[in-house]
Amino acid sequence: LDKEVIKNLTNFNEKSQLAKSILKYVVKSISSQKMEKLKHQFNILDKNKTGFITIDQLKLAFSYCEINIDNDELLSIFKRKIDNKGDQKLNYTSFIALALDEQMTTNREILWEAFTHFDSKSKGYLSIEDFKLALDRSCKTRSYDNIVNMFKEVGLKKDEKIDFERFCSLLTDKKLEEKIDIRLLSSL
């Protein structure tokens, strides 16, 4: 086990629903040596090959890496997961999103790739309609009202356009996150 990967699980900052949608795409689209490393870490933890990491398996991983973690902290990791089904299991996508280090989410090339995925009409900005279309394409259909609420959560108006710089700040700007009280990573 890589101690840094396990440690990143506790260091993950709170993210908005909008940021979670973006991160989910990033997780599924990155094919790099870093992702292979994270996939390998997931497979080490998923000893029973169920496709999930249980709370007991994760607790053992922290112990093995000599990282002290109390039960409340451990439970909070499961509350931040992407699928948020209320269970105490991490699926692959949630594990990767939580384990990504800040370098991955601040890599402009990766963020540009994600931006162009959502900006399928190459307008240079994103709207609610662009997010809805991208989520529909990835079979994560959301209602228009749900996406309006995702925009509101990060302080955007429903008719506001998001350029690339603002898109990046939704994932990386700590001050923005604190200012608008972004929620824990929970569900997609």
mmCIF file of the C-alpha atoms, coordinates in Angstrom:
data_MODEL
# 
_entry.id   MODEL 
# 
loop_
_atom_site.group_PDB 
_atom_site.id 
_atom_site.type_symbol 
_atom_site.label_atom_id 
_atom_site.label_alt_id 
_atom_site.label_comp_id 
_atom_site.label_asym_id 
_atom_site.label_entity_id 
_atom_site.label_seq_id 
_atom_site.pdbx_PDB_ins_code 
_atom_site.Cartn_x 
_atom_site.Cartn_y 
_atom_site.Cartn_z 
_atom_site.occupancy 
_atom_site.B_iso_or_equiv 
_atom_site.pdbx_formal_charge 
_atom_site.auth_seq_id 
_atom_site.auth_comp_id 
_atom_site.auth_asym_id 
_atom_site.auth_atom_id 
_atom_site.pdbx_PDB_model_num 
ATOM 1   C CA . LEU A 1 1   ? 0.000   0.000   0.000   1.00 0.00 ? 1   LEU A CA 1 
ATOM 2   C CA . ASP A 1 2   ? 1.114   3.525   -0.774  1.00 0.00 ? 2   ASP A CA 1 
ATOM 3   C CA . LYS A 1 3   ? 0.948   5.631   2.365   1.00 0.00 ? 3   LYS A CA 1 
ATOM 4   C CA . GLU A 1 4   ? 0.362   8.858   0.378   1.00 0.00 ? 4   GLU A CA 1 
ATOM 5   C CA . VAL A 1 5   ? -2.670  7.424   -1.422  1.00 0.00 ? 5   VAL A CA 1 
ATOM 6   C CA . ILE A 1 6   ? -4.212  6.293   1.851   1.00 0.00 ? 6   ILE A CA 1 
ATOM 7   C CA . LYS A 1 7   ? -3.381  9.634   3.495   1.00 0.00 ? 7   LYS A CA 1 
ATOM 8   C CA . ASN A 1 8   ? -5.080  11.521  0.634   1.00 0.00 ? 8   ASN A CA 1 
ATOM 9   C CA . LEU A 1 9   ? -8.356  9.862   1.586   1.00 0.00 ? 9   LEU A CA 1 
ATOM 10  C CA . THR A 1 10  ? -8.428  11.962  4.763   1.00 0.00 ? 10  THR A CA 1 
ATOM 11  C CA . ASN A 1 11  ? -7.153  15.153  3.133   1.00 0.00 ? 11  ASN A CA 1 
ATOM 12  C CA . PHE A 1 12  ? -9.839  15.445  0.476   1.00 0.00 ? 12  PHE A CA 1 
ATOM 13  C CA . ASN A 1 13  ? -11.603 18.823  0.605   1.00 0.00 ? 13  ASN A CA 1 
ATOM 14  C CA . GLU A 1 14  ? -15.331 19.251  0.484   1.00 0.00 ? 14  GLU A CA 1 
ATOM 15  C CA . LYS A 1 15  ? -16.741 19.528  -3.015  1.00 0.00 ? 15  LYS A CA 1 
ATOM 16  C CA . SER A 1 16  ? -19.987 20.774  -4.491  1.00 0.00 ? 16  SER A CA 1 
ATOM 17  C CA . GLN A 1 17  ? -22.335 18.630  -6.562  1.00 0.00 ? 17  GLN A CA 1 
ATOM 18  C CA . LEU A 1 18  ? -21.082 20.494  -9.620  1.00 0.00 ? 18  LEU A CA 1 
ATOM 19  C CA . ALA A 1 19  ? -17.461 19.723  -8.739  1.00 0.00 ? 19  ALA A CA 1 
ATOM 20  C CA . LYS A 1 20  ? -18.388 16.089  -8.106  1.00 0.00 ? 20  LYS A CA 1 
ATOM 21  C CA . SER A 1 21  ? -19.886 15.836  -11.598 1.00 0.00 ? 21  SER A CA 1 
ATOM 22  C CA . ILE A 1 22  ? -16.675 17.209  -13.056 1.00 0.00 ? 22  ILE A CA 1 
ATOM 23  C CA . LEU A 1 23  ? -14.487 14.957  -10.908 1.00 0.00 ? 23  LEU A CA 1 
ATOM 24  C CA . LYS A 1 24  ? -16.446 11.894  -11.903 1.00 0.00 ? 24  LYS A CA 1 
ATOM 25  C CA . TYR A 1 25  ? -15.690 12.639  -15.541 1.00 0.00 ? 25  TYR A CA 1 
ATOM 26  C CA . VAL A 1 26  ? -12.014 13.291  -14.720 1.00 0.00 ? 26  VAL A CA 1 
ATOM 27  C CA . VAL A 1 27  ? -11.757 9.963   -12.873 1.00 0.00 ? 27  VAL A CA 1 
ATOM 28  C CA . LYS A 1 28  ? -13.252 8.053   -15.792 1.00 0.00 ? 28  LYS A CA 1 
ATOM 29  C CA . SER A 1 29  ? -11.236 9.797   -18.490 1.00 0.00 ? 29  SER A CA 1 
ATOM 30  C CA . ILE A 1 30  ? -7.700  9.965   -17.132 1.00 0.00 ? 30  ILE A CA 1 
ATOM 31  C CA . SER A 1 31  ? -5.468  7.209   -18.395 1.00 0.00 ? 31  SER A CA 1 
ATOM 32  C CA . SER A 1 32  ? -2.095  7.859   -16.863 1.00 0.00 ? 32  SER A CA 1 
ATOM 33  C CA . GLN A 1 33  ? 0.532   6.193   -14.766 1.00 0.00 ? 33  GLN A CA 1 
ATOM 34  C CA . LYS A 1 34  ? -1.004  7.894   -11.726 1.00 0.00 ? 34  LYS A CA 1 
ATOM 35  C CA . MET A 1 35  ? -4.387  6.318   -12.417 1.00 0.00 ? 35  MET A CA 1 
ATOM 36  C CA . GLU A 1 36  ? -2.787  2.909   -12.825 1.00 0.00 ? 36  GLU A CA 1 
ATOM 37  C CA . LYS A 1 37  ? -1.158  3.368   -9.425  1.00 0.00 ? 37  LYS A CA 1 
ATOM 38  C CA . LEU A 1 38  ? -4.504  4.272   -7.849  1.00 0.00 ? 38  LEU A CA 1 
ATOM 39  C CA . LYS A 1 39  ? -6.225  1.360   -9.579  1.00 0.00 ? 39  LYS A CA 1 
ATOM 40  C CA . HIS A 1 40  ? -3.548  -0.941  -8.195  1.00 0.00 ? 40  HIS A CA 1 
ATOM 41  C CA . GLN A 1 41  ? -4.117  0.473   -4.693  1.00 0.00 ? 41  GLN A CA 1 
ATOM 42  C CA . PHE A 1 42  ? -7.862  -0.120  -5.027  1.00 0.00 ? 42  PHE A CA 1 
ATOM 43  C CA . ASN A 1 43  ? -7.252  -3.717  -6.088  1.00 0.00 ? 43  ASN A CA 1 
ATOM 44  C CA . ILE A 1 44  ? -4.948  -4.298  -3.106  1.00 0.00 ? 44  ILE A CA 1 
ATOM 45  C CA . LEU A 1 45  ? -7.655  -3.050  -0.743  1.00 0.00 ? 45  LEU A CA 1 
ATOM 46  C CA . ASP A 1 46  ? -10.471 -4.943  -2.486  1.00 0.00 ? 46  ASP A CA 1 
ATOM 47  C CA . LYS A 1 47  ? -9.165  -8.325  -1.344  1.00 0.00 ? 47  LYS A CA 1 
ATOM 48  C CA . ASN A 1 48  ? -12.443 -10.143 -1.997  1.00 0.00 ? 48  ASN A CA 1 
ATOM 49  C CA . LYS A 1 49  ? -12.729 -8.642  -5.519  1.00 0.00 ? 49  LYS A CA 1 
ATOM 50  C CA . THR A 1 50  ? -16.241 -7.347  -4.834  1.00 0.00 ? 50  THR A CA 1 
ATOM 51  C CA . GLY A 1 51  ? -15.701 -3.993  -6.539  1.00 0.00 ? 51  GLY A CA 1 
ATOM 52  C CA . PHE A 1 52  ? -15.986 -2.225  -3.175  1.00 0.00 ? 52  PHE A CA 1 
ATOM 53  C CA . ILE A 1 53  ? -13.759 -1.353  -0.249  1.00 0.00 ? 53  ILE A CA 1 
ATOM 54  C CA . THR A 1 54  ? -15.414 -1.840  3.118   1.00 0.00 ? 54  THR A CA 1 
ATOM 55  C CA . ILE A 1 55  ? -14.856 0.224   6.219   1.00 0.00 ? 55  ILE A CA 1 
ATOM 56  C CA . ASP A 1 56  ? -12.965 -2.678  7.820   1.00 0.00 ? 56  ASP A CA 1 
ATOM 57  C CA . GLN A 1 57  ? -10.637 -3.000  4.822   1.00 0.00 ? 57  GLN A CA 1 
ATOM 58  C CA . LEU A 1 58  ? -9.935  0.727   4.891   1.00 0.00 ? 58  LEU A CA 1 
ATOM 59  C CA . LYS A 1 59  ? -9.338  0.690   8.639   1.00 0.00 ? 59  LYS A CA 1 
ATOM 60  C CA . LEU A 1 60  ? -6.804  -2.091  8.135   1.00 0.00 ? 60  LEU A CA 1 
ATOM 61  C CA . ALA A 1 61  ? -5.097  -0.067  5.371   1.00 0.00 ? 61  ALA A CA 1 
ATOM 62  C CA . PHE A 1 62  ? -4.682  2.948   7.665   1.00 0.00 ? 62  PHE A CA 1 
ATOM 63  C CA . SER A 1 63  ? -3.294  0.690   10.368  1.00 0.00 ? 63  SER A CA 1 
ATOM 64  C CA . TYR A 1 64  ? -0.873  -0.945  7.923   1.00 0.00 ? 64  TYR A CA 1 
ATOM 65  C CA . CYS A 1 65  ? 0.337   2.490   6.781   1.00 0.00 ? 65  CYS A CA 1 
ATOM 66  C CA . GLU A 1 66  ? 0.724   3.536   10.423  1.00 0.00 ? 66  GLU A CA 1 
ATOM 67  C CA . ILE A 1 67  ? -1.772  6.362   10.057  1.00 0.00 ? 67  ILE A CA 1 
ATOM 68  C CA . ASN A 1 68  ? -3.848  6.982   13.157  1.00 0.00 ? 68  ASN A CA 1 
ATOM 69  C CA . ILE A 1 69  ? -7.482  7.579   12.339  1.00 0.00 ? 69  ILE A CA 1 
ATOM 70  C CA . ASP A 1 70  ? -10.431 7.557   14.690  1.00 0.00 ? 70  ASP A CA 1 
ATOM 71  C CA . ASN A 1 71  ? -13.782 6.019   13.813  1.00 0.00 ? 71  ASN A CA 1 
ATOM 72  C CA . ASP A 1 72  ? -15.432 9.405   13.186  1.00 0.00 ? 72  ASP A CA 1 
ATOM 73  C CA . GLU A 1 73  ? -12.776 10.339  10.620  1.00 0.00 ? 73  GLU A CA 1 
ATOM 74  C CA . LEU A 1 74  ? -13.088 6.947   8.992   1.00 0.00 ? 74  LEU A CA 1 
ATOM 75  C CA . LEU A 1 75  ? -16.863 7.288   8.767   1.00 0.00 ? 75  LEU A CA 1 
ATOM 76  C CA . SER A 1 76  ? -16.498 10.777  7.263   1.00 0.00 ? 76  SER A CA 1 
ATOM 77  C CA . ILE A 1 77  ? -14.536 9.286   4.347   1.00 0.00 ? 77  ILE A CA 1 
ATOM 78  C CA . PHE A 1 78  ? -17.556 7.160   3.496   1.00 0.00 ? 78  PHE A CA 1 
ATOM 79  C CA . LYS A 1 79  ? -19.855 10.189  3.763   1.00 0.00 ? 79  LYS A CA 1 
ATOM 80  C CA . ARG A 1 80  ? -17.776 12.049  1.137   1.00 0.00 ? 80  ARG A CA 1 
ATOM 81  C CA . LYS A 1 81  ? -18.000 9.342   -1.502  1.00 0.00 ? 81  LYS A CA 1 
ATOM 82  C CA . ILE A 1 82  ? -19.487 10.055  -4.886  1.00 0.00 ? 82  ILE A CA 1 
ATOM 83  C CA . ASP A 1 83  ? -22.303 7.503   -4.934  1.00 0.00 ? 83  ASP A CA 1 
ATOM 84  C CA . ASN A 1 84  ? -23.571 8.254   -1.380  1.00 0.00 ? 84  ASN A CA 1 
ATOM 85  C CA . LYS A 1 85  ? -25.955 5.327   -1.128  1.00 0.00 ? 85  LYS A CA 1 
ATOM 86  C CA . GLY A 1 86  ? -25.711 5.454   2.643   1.00 0.00 ? 86  GLY A CA 1 
ATOM 87  C CA . ASP A 1 87  ? -23.678 2.274   2.845   1.00 0.00 ? 87  ASP A CA 1 
ATOM 88  C CA . GLN A 1 88  ? -20.187 1.866   4.222   1.00 0.00 ? 88  GLN A CA 1 
ATOM 89  C CA . LYS A 1 89  ? -18.531 0.789   1.009   1.00 0.00 ? 89  LYS A CA 1 
ATOM 90  C CA . LEU A 1 90  ? -16.408 2.723   -1.475  1.00 0.00 ? 90  LEU A CA 1 
ATOM 91  C CA . ASN A 1 91  ? -16.769 1.852   -5.141  1.00 0.00 ? 91  ASN A CA 1 
ATOM 92  C CA . TYR A 1 92  ? -13.859 2.332   -7.537  1.00 0.00 ? 92  TYR A CA 1 
ATOM 93  C CA . THR A 1 93  ? -14.877 5.807   -8.751  1.00 0.00 ? 93  THR A CA 1 
ATOM 94  C CA . SER A 1 94  ? -15.414 7.130   -5.222  1.00 0.00 ? 94  SER A CA 1 
ATOM 95  C CA . PHE A 1 95  ? -12.082 5.720   -4.072  1.00 0.00 ? 95  PHE A CA 1 
ATOM 96  C CA . ILE A 1 96  ? -10.225 7.313   -6.988  1.00 0.00 ? 96  ILE A CA 1 
ATOM 97  C CA . ALA A 1 97  ? -11.930 10.698  -6.538  1.00 0.00 ? 97  ALA A CA 1 
ATOM 98  C CA . LEU A 1 98  ? -11.088 10.694  -2.839  1.00 0.00 ? 98  LEU A CA 1 
ATOM 99  C CA . ALA A 1 99  ? -7.538  9.461   -3.386  1.00 0.00 ? 99  ALA A CA 1 
ATOM 100 C CA . LEU A 1 100 ? -6.629  11.898  -6.163  1.00 0.00 ? 100 LEU A CA 1 
ATOM 101 C CA . ASP A 1 101 ? -4.038  14.272  -4.906  1.00 0.00 ? 101 ASP A CA 1 
ATOM 102 C CA . GLU A 1 102 ? -4.223  17.997  -5.503  1.00 0.00 ? 102 GLU A CA 1 
ATOM 103 C CA . GLN A 1 103 ? -1.747  17.772  -8.381  1.00 0.00 ? 103 GLN A CA 1 
ATOM 104 C CA . MET A 1 104 ? -4.296  15.800  -10.396 1.00 0.00 ? 104 MET A CA 1 
ATOM 105 C CA . THR A 1 105 ? -7.094  18.312  -9.871  1.00 0.00 ? 105 THR A CA 1 
ATOM 106 C CA . THR A 1 106 ? -4.855  21.301  -10.608 1.00 0.00 ? 106 THR A CA 1 
ATOM 107 C CA . ASN A 1 107 ? -3.375  19.892  -13.826 1.00 0.00 ? 107 ASN A CA 1 
ATOM 108 C CA . ARG A 1 108 ? -4.627  22.352  -16.460 1.00 0.00 ? 108 ARG A CA 1 
ATOM 109 C CA . GLU A 1 109 ? -4.369  19.831  -19.293 1.00 0.00 ? 109 GLU A CA 1 
ATOM 110 C CA . ILE A 1 110 ? -6.642  17.395  -17.458 1.00 0.00 ? 110 ILE A CA 1 
ATOM 111 C CA . LEU A 1 111 ? -9.042  20.188  -16.524 1.00 0.00 ? 111 LEU A CA 1 
ATOM 112 C CA . TRP A 1 112 ? -9.110  21.410  -20.137 1.00 0.00 ? 112 TRP A CA 1 
ATOM 113 C CA . GLU A 1 113 ? -10.027 17.912  -21.316 1.00 0.00 ? 113 GLU A CA 1 
ATOM 114 C CA . ALA A 1 114 ? -12.861 17.834  -18.782 1.00 0.00 ? 114 ALA A CA 1 
ATOM 115 C CA . PHE A 1 115 ? -13.983 21.347  -19.786 1.00 0.00 ? 115 PHE A CA 1 
ATOM 116 C CA . THR A 1 116 ? -14.167 20.383  -23.467 1.00 0.00 ? 116 THR A CA 1 
ATOM 117 C CA . HIS A 1 117 ? -16.192 17.297  -22.536 1.00 0.00 ? 117 HIS A CA 1 
ATOM 118 C CA . PHE A 1 118 ? -18.830 19.530  -20.944 1.00 0.00 ? 118 PHE A CA 1 
ATOM 119 C CA . ASP A 1 119 ? -18.463 22.182  -23.700 1.00 0.00 ? 119 ASP A CA 1 
ATOM 120 C CA . SER A 1 120 ? -19.450 19.780  -26.473 1.00 0.00 ? 120 SER A CA 1 
ATOM 121 C CA . LYS A 1 121 ? -20.541 22.644  -28.767 1.00 0.00 ? 121 LYS A CA 1 
ATOM 122 C CA . SER A 1 122 ? -17.153 24.424  -28.401 1.00 0.00 ? 122 SER A CA 1 
ATOM 123 C CA . LYS A 1 123 ? -18.703 27.707  -27.244 1.00 0.00 ? 123 LYS A CA 1 
ATOM 124 C CA . GLY A 1 124 ? -15.888 28.499  -24.809 1.00 0.00 ? 124 GLY A CA 1 
ATOM 125 C CA . TYR A 1 125 ? -18.226 28.532  -21.830 1.00 0.00 ? 125 TYR A CA 1 
ATOM 126 C CA . LEU A 1 126 ? -20.554 26.181  -20.016 1.00 0.00 ? 126 LEU A CA 1 
ATOM 127 C CA . SER A 1 127 ? -24.197 26.633  -19.149 1.00 0.00 ? 127 SER A CA 1 
ATOM 128 C CA . ILE A 1 128 ? -26.730 24.590  -17.262 1.00 0.00 ? 128 ILE A CA 1 
ATOM 129 C CA . GLU A 1 129 ? -27.779 23.048  -20.577 1.00 0.00 ? 129 GLU A CA 1 
ATOM 130 C CA . ASP A 1 130 ? -24.181 21.951  -21.271 1.00 0.00 ? 130 ASP A CA 1 
ATOM 131 C CA . PHE A 1 131 ? -23.962 20.209  -17.894 1.00 0.00 ? 131 PHE A CA 1 
ATOM 132 C CA . LYS A 1 132 ? -27.322 18.532  -18.445 1.00 0.00 ? 132 LYS A CA 1 
ATOM 133 C CA . LEU A 1 133 ? -26.298 17.312  -21.910 1.00 0.00 ? 133 LEU A CA 1 
ATOM 134 C CA . ALA A 1 134 ? -22.931 15.977  -20.639 1.00 0.00 ? 134 ALA A CA 1 
ATOM 135 C CA . LEU A 1 135 ? -24.581 14.194  -17.703 1.00 0.00 ? 135 LEU A CA 1 
ATOM 136 C CA . ASP A 1 136 ? -27.218 12.713  -20.024 1.00 0.00 ? 136 ASP A CA 1 
ATOM 137 C CA . ARG A 1 137 ? -24.448 11.452  -22.352 1.00 0.00 ? 137 ARG A CA 1 
ATOM 138 C CA . SER A 1 138 ? -22.771 9.694   -19.431 1.00 0.00 ? 138 SER A CA 1 
ATOM 139 C CA . CYS A 1 139 ? -26.090 8.142   -18.268 1.00 0.00 ? 139 CYS A CA 1 
ATOM 140 C CA . LYS A 1 140 ? -26.136 10.303  -15.136 1.00 0.00 ? 140 LYS A CA 1 
ATOM 141 C CA . THR A 1 141 ? -29.326 12.117  -16.088 1.00 0.00 ? 141 THR A CA 1 
ATOM 142 C CA . ARG A 1 142 ? -30.302 14.984  -13.816 1.00 0.00 ? 142 ARG A CA 1 
ATOM 143 C CA . SER A 1 143 ? -33.342 17.204  -13.969 1.00 0.00 ? 143 SER A CA 1 
ATOM 144 C CA . TYR A 1 144 ? -32.926 20.802  -15.049 1.00 0.00 ? 144 TYR A CA 1 
ATOM 145 C CA . ASP A 1 145 ? -33.969 21.910  -11.545 1.00 0.00 ? 145 ASP A CA 1 
ATOM 146 C CA . ASN A 1 146 ? -31.345 19.646  -9.972  1.00 0.00 ? 146 ASN A CA 1 
ATOM 147 C CA . ILE A 1 147 ? -28.624 21.253  -12.080 1.00 0.00 ? 147 ILE A CA 1 
ATOM 148 C CA . VAL A 1 148 ? -29.964 24.731  -11.226 1.00 0.00 ? 148 VAL A CA 1 
ATOM 149 C CA . ASN A 1 149 ? -29.535 23.757  -7.561  1.00 0.00 ? 149 ASN A CA 1 
ATOM 150 C CA . MET A 1 150 ? -25.974 22.563  -8.281  1.00 0.00 ? 150 MET A CA 1 
ATOM 151 C CA . PHE A 1 151 ? -25.221 26.005  -9.760  1.00 0.00 ? 151 PHE A CA 1 
ATOM 152 C CA . LYS A 1 152 ? -26.797 27.767  -6.762  1.00 0.00 ? 152 LYS A CA 1 
ATOM 153 C CA . GLU A 1 153 ? -24.685 25.682  -4.386  1.00 0.00 ? 153 GLU A CA 1 
ATOM 154 C CA . VAL A 1 154 ? -21.532 27.254  -5.808  1.00 0.00 ? 154 VAL A CA 1 
ATOM 155 C CA . GLY A 1 155 ? -22.946 30.762  -6.016  1.00 0.00 ? 155 GLY A CA 1 
ATOM 156 C CA . LEU A 1 156 ? -23.817 30.731  -9.730  1.00 0.00 ? 156 LEU A CA 1 
ATOM 157 C CA . LYS A 1 157 ? -27.024 32.071  -11.229 1.00 0.00 ? 157 LYS A CA 1 
ATOM 158 C CA . LYS A 1 158 ? -28.965 29.699  -13.460 1.00 0.00 ? 158 LYS A CA 1 
ATOM 159 C CA . ASP A 1 159 ? -28.224 31.761  -16.584 1.00 0.00 ? 159 ASP A CA 1 
ATOM 160 C CA . GLU A 1 160 ? -24.554 32.289  -15.713 1.00 0.00 ? 160 GLU A CA 1 
ATOM 161 C CA . LYS A 1 161 ? -21.893 31.082  -18.121 1.00 0.00 ? 161 LYS A CA 1 
ATOM 162 C CA . ILE A 1 162 ? -18.773 29.333  -16.800 1.00 0.00 ? 162 ILE A CA 1 
ATOM 163 C CA . ASP A 1 163 ? -15.538 29.974  -18.652 1.00 0.00 ? 163 ASP A CA 1 
ATOM 164 C CA . PHE A 1 164 ? -12.477 27.755  -18.295 1.00 0.00 ? 164 PHE A CA 1 
ATOM 165 C CA . GLU A 1 165 ? -10.941 29.802  -15.453 1.00 0.00 ? 165 GLU A CA 1 
ATOM 166 C CA . ARG A 1 166 ? -14.132 29.660  -13.404 1.00 0.00 ? 166 ARG A CA 1 
ATOM 167 C CA . PHE A 1 167 ? -14.462 25.956  -14.199 1.00 0.00 ? 167 PHE A CA 1 
ATOM 168 C CA . CYS A 1 168 ? -10.961 25.371  -12.774 1.00 0.00 ? 168 CYS A CA 1 
ATOM 169 C CA . SER A 1 169 ? -11.723 27.438  -9.685  1.00 0.00 ? 169 SER A CA 1 
ATOM 170 C CA . LEU A 1 170 ? -14.755 25.258  -8.920  1.00 0.00 ? 170 LEU A CA 1 
ATOM 171 C CA . LEU A 1 171 ? -12.340 22.375  -8.377  1.00 0.00 ? 171 LEU A CA 1 
ATOM 172 C CA . THR A 1 172 ? -9.257  24.084  -7.007  1.00 0.00 ? 172 THR A CA 1 
ATOM 173 C CA . ASP A 1 173 ? -9.924  27.438  -5.342  1.00 0.00 ? 173 ASP A CA 1 
ATOM 174 C CA . LYS A 1 174 ? -9.819  26.886  -1.587  1.00 0.00 ? 174 LYS A CA 1 
ATOM 175 C CA . LYS A 1 175 ? -10.989 30.464  -0.901  1.00 0.00 ? 175 LYS A CA 1 
ATOM 176 C CA . LEU A 1 176 ? -13.988 30.001  -3.178  1.00 0.00 ? 176 LEU A CA 1 
ATOM 177 C CA . GLU A 1 177 ? -14.858 26.758  -1.400  1.00 0.00 ? 177 GLU A CA 1 
ATOM 178 C CA . GLU A 1 178 ? -14.674 28.434  2.011   1.00 0.00 ? 178 GLU A CA 1 
ATOM 179 C CA . LYS A 1 179 ? -16.556 31.528  0.843   1.00 0.00 ? 179 LYS A CA 1 
ATOM 180 C CA . ILE A 1 180 ? -19.543 29.632  -0.515  1.00 0.00 ? 180 ILE A CA 1 
ATOM 181 C CA . ASP A 1 181 ? -19.551 26.803  2.048   1.00 0.00 ? 181 ASP A CA 1 
ATOM 182 C CA . ILE A 1 182 ? -19.181 23.877  -0.373  1.00 0.00 ? 182 ILE A CA 1 
ATOM 183 C CA . ARG A 1 183 ? -20.641 20.617  0.977   1.00 0.00 ? 183 ARG A CA 1 
ATOM 184 C CA . LEU A 1 184 ? -18.926 17.249  1.514   1.00 0.00 ? 184 LEU A CA 1 
ATOM 185 C CA . LEU A 1 185 ? -18.419 14.918  -1.427  1.00 0.00 ? 185 LEU A CA 1 
ATOM 186 C CA . SER A 1 186 ? -21.555 12.832  -1.178  1.00 0.00 ? 186 SER A CA 1 
ATOM 187 C CA . SER A 1 187 ? -23.474 11.755  -4.256  1.00 0.00 ? 187 SER A CA 1 
ATOM 188 C CA . LEU A 1 188 ? -23.752 11.863  -8.005  1.00 0.00 ? 188 LEU A CA 1 
# 
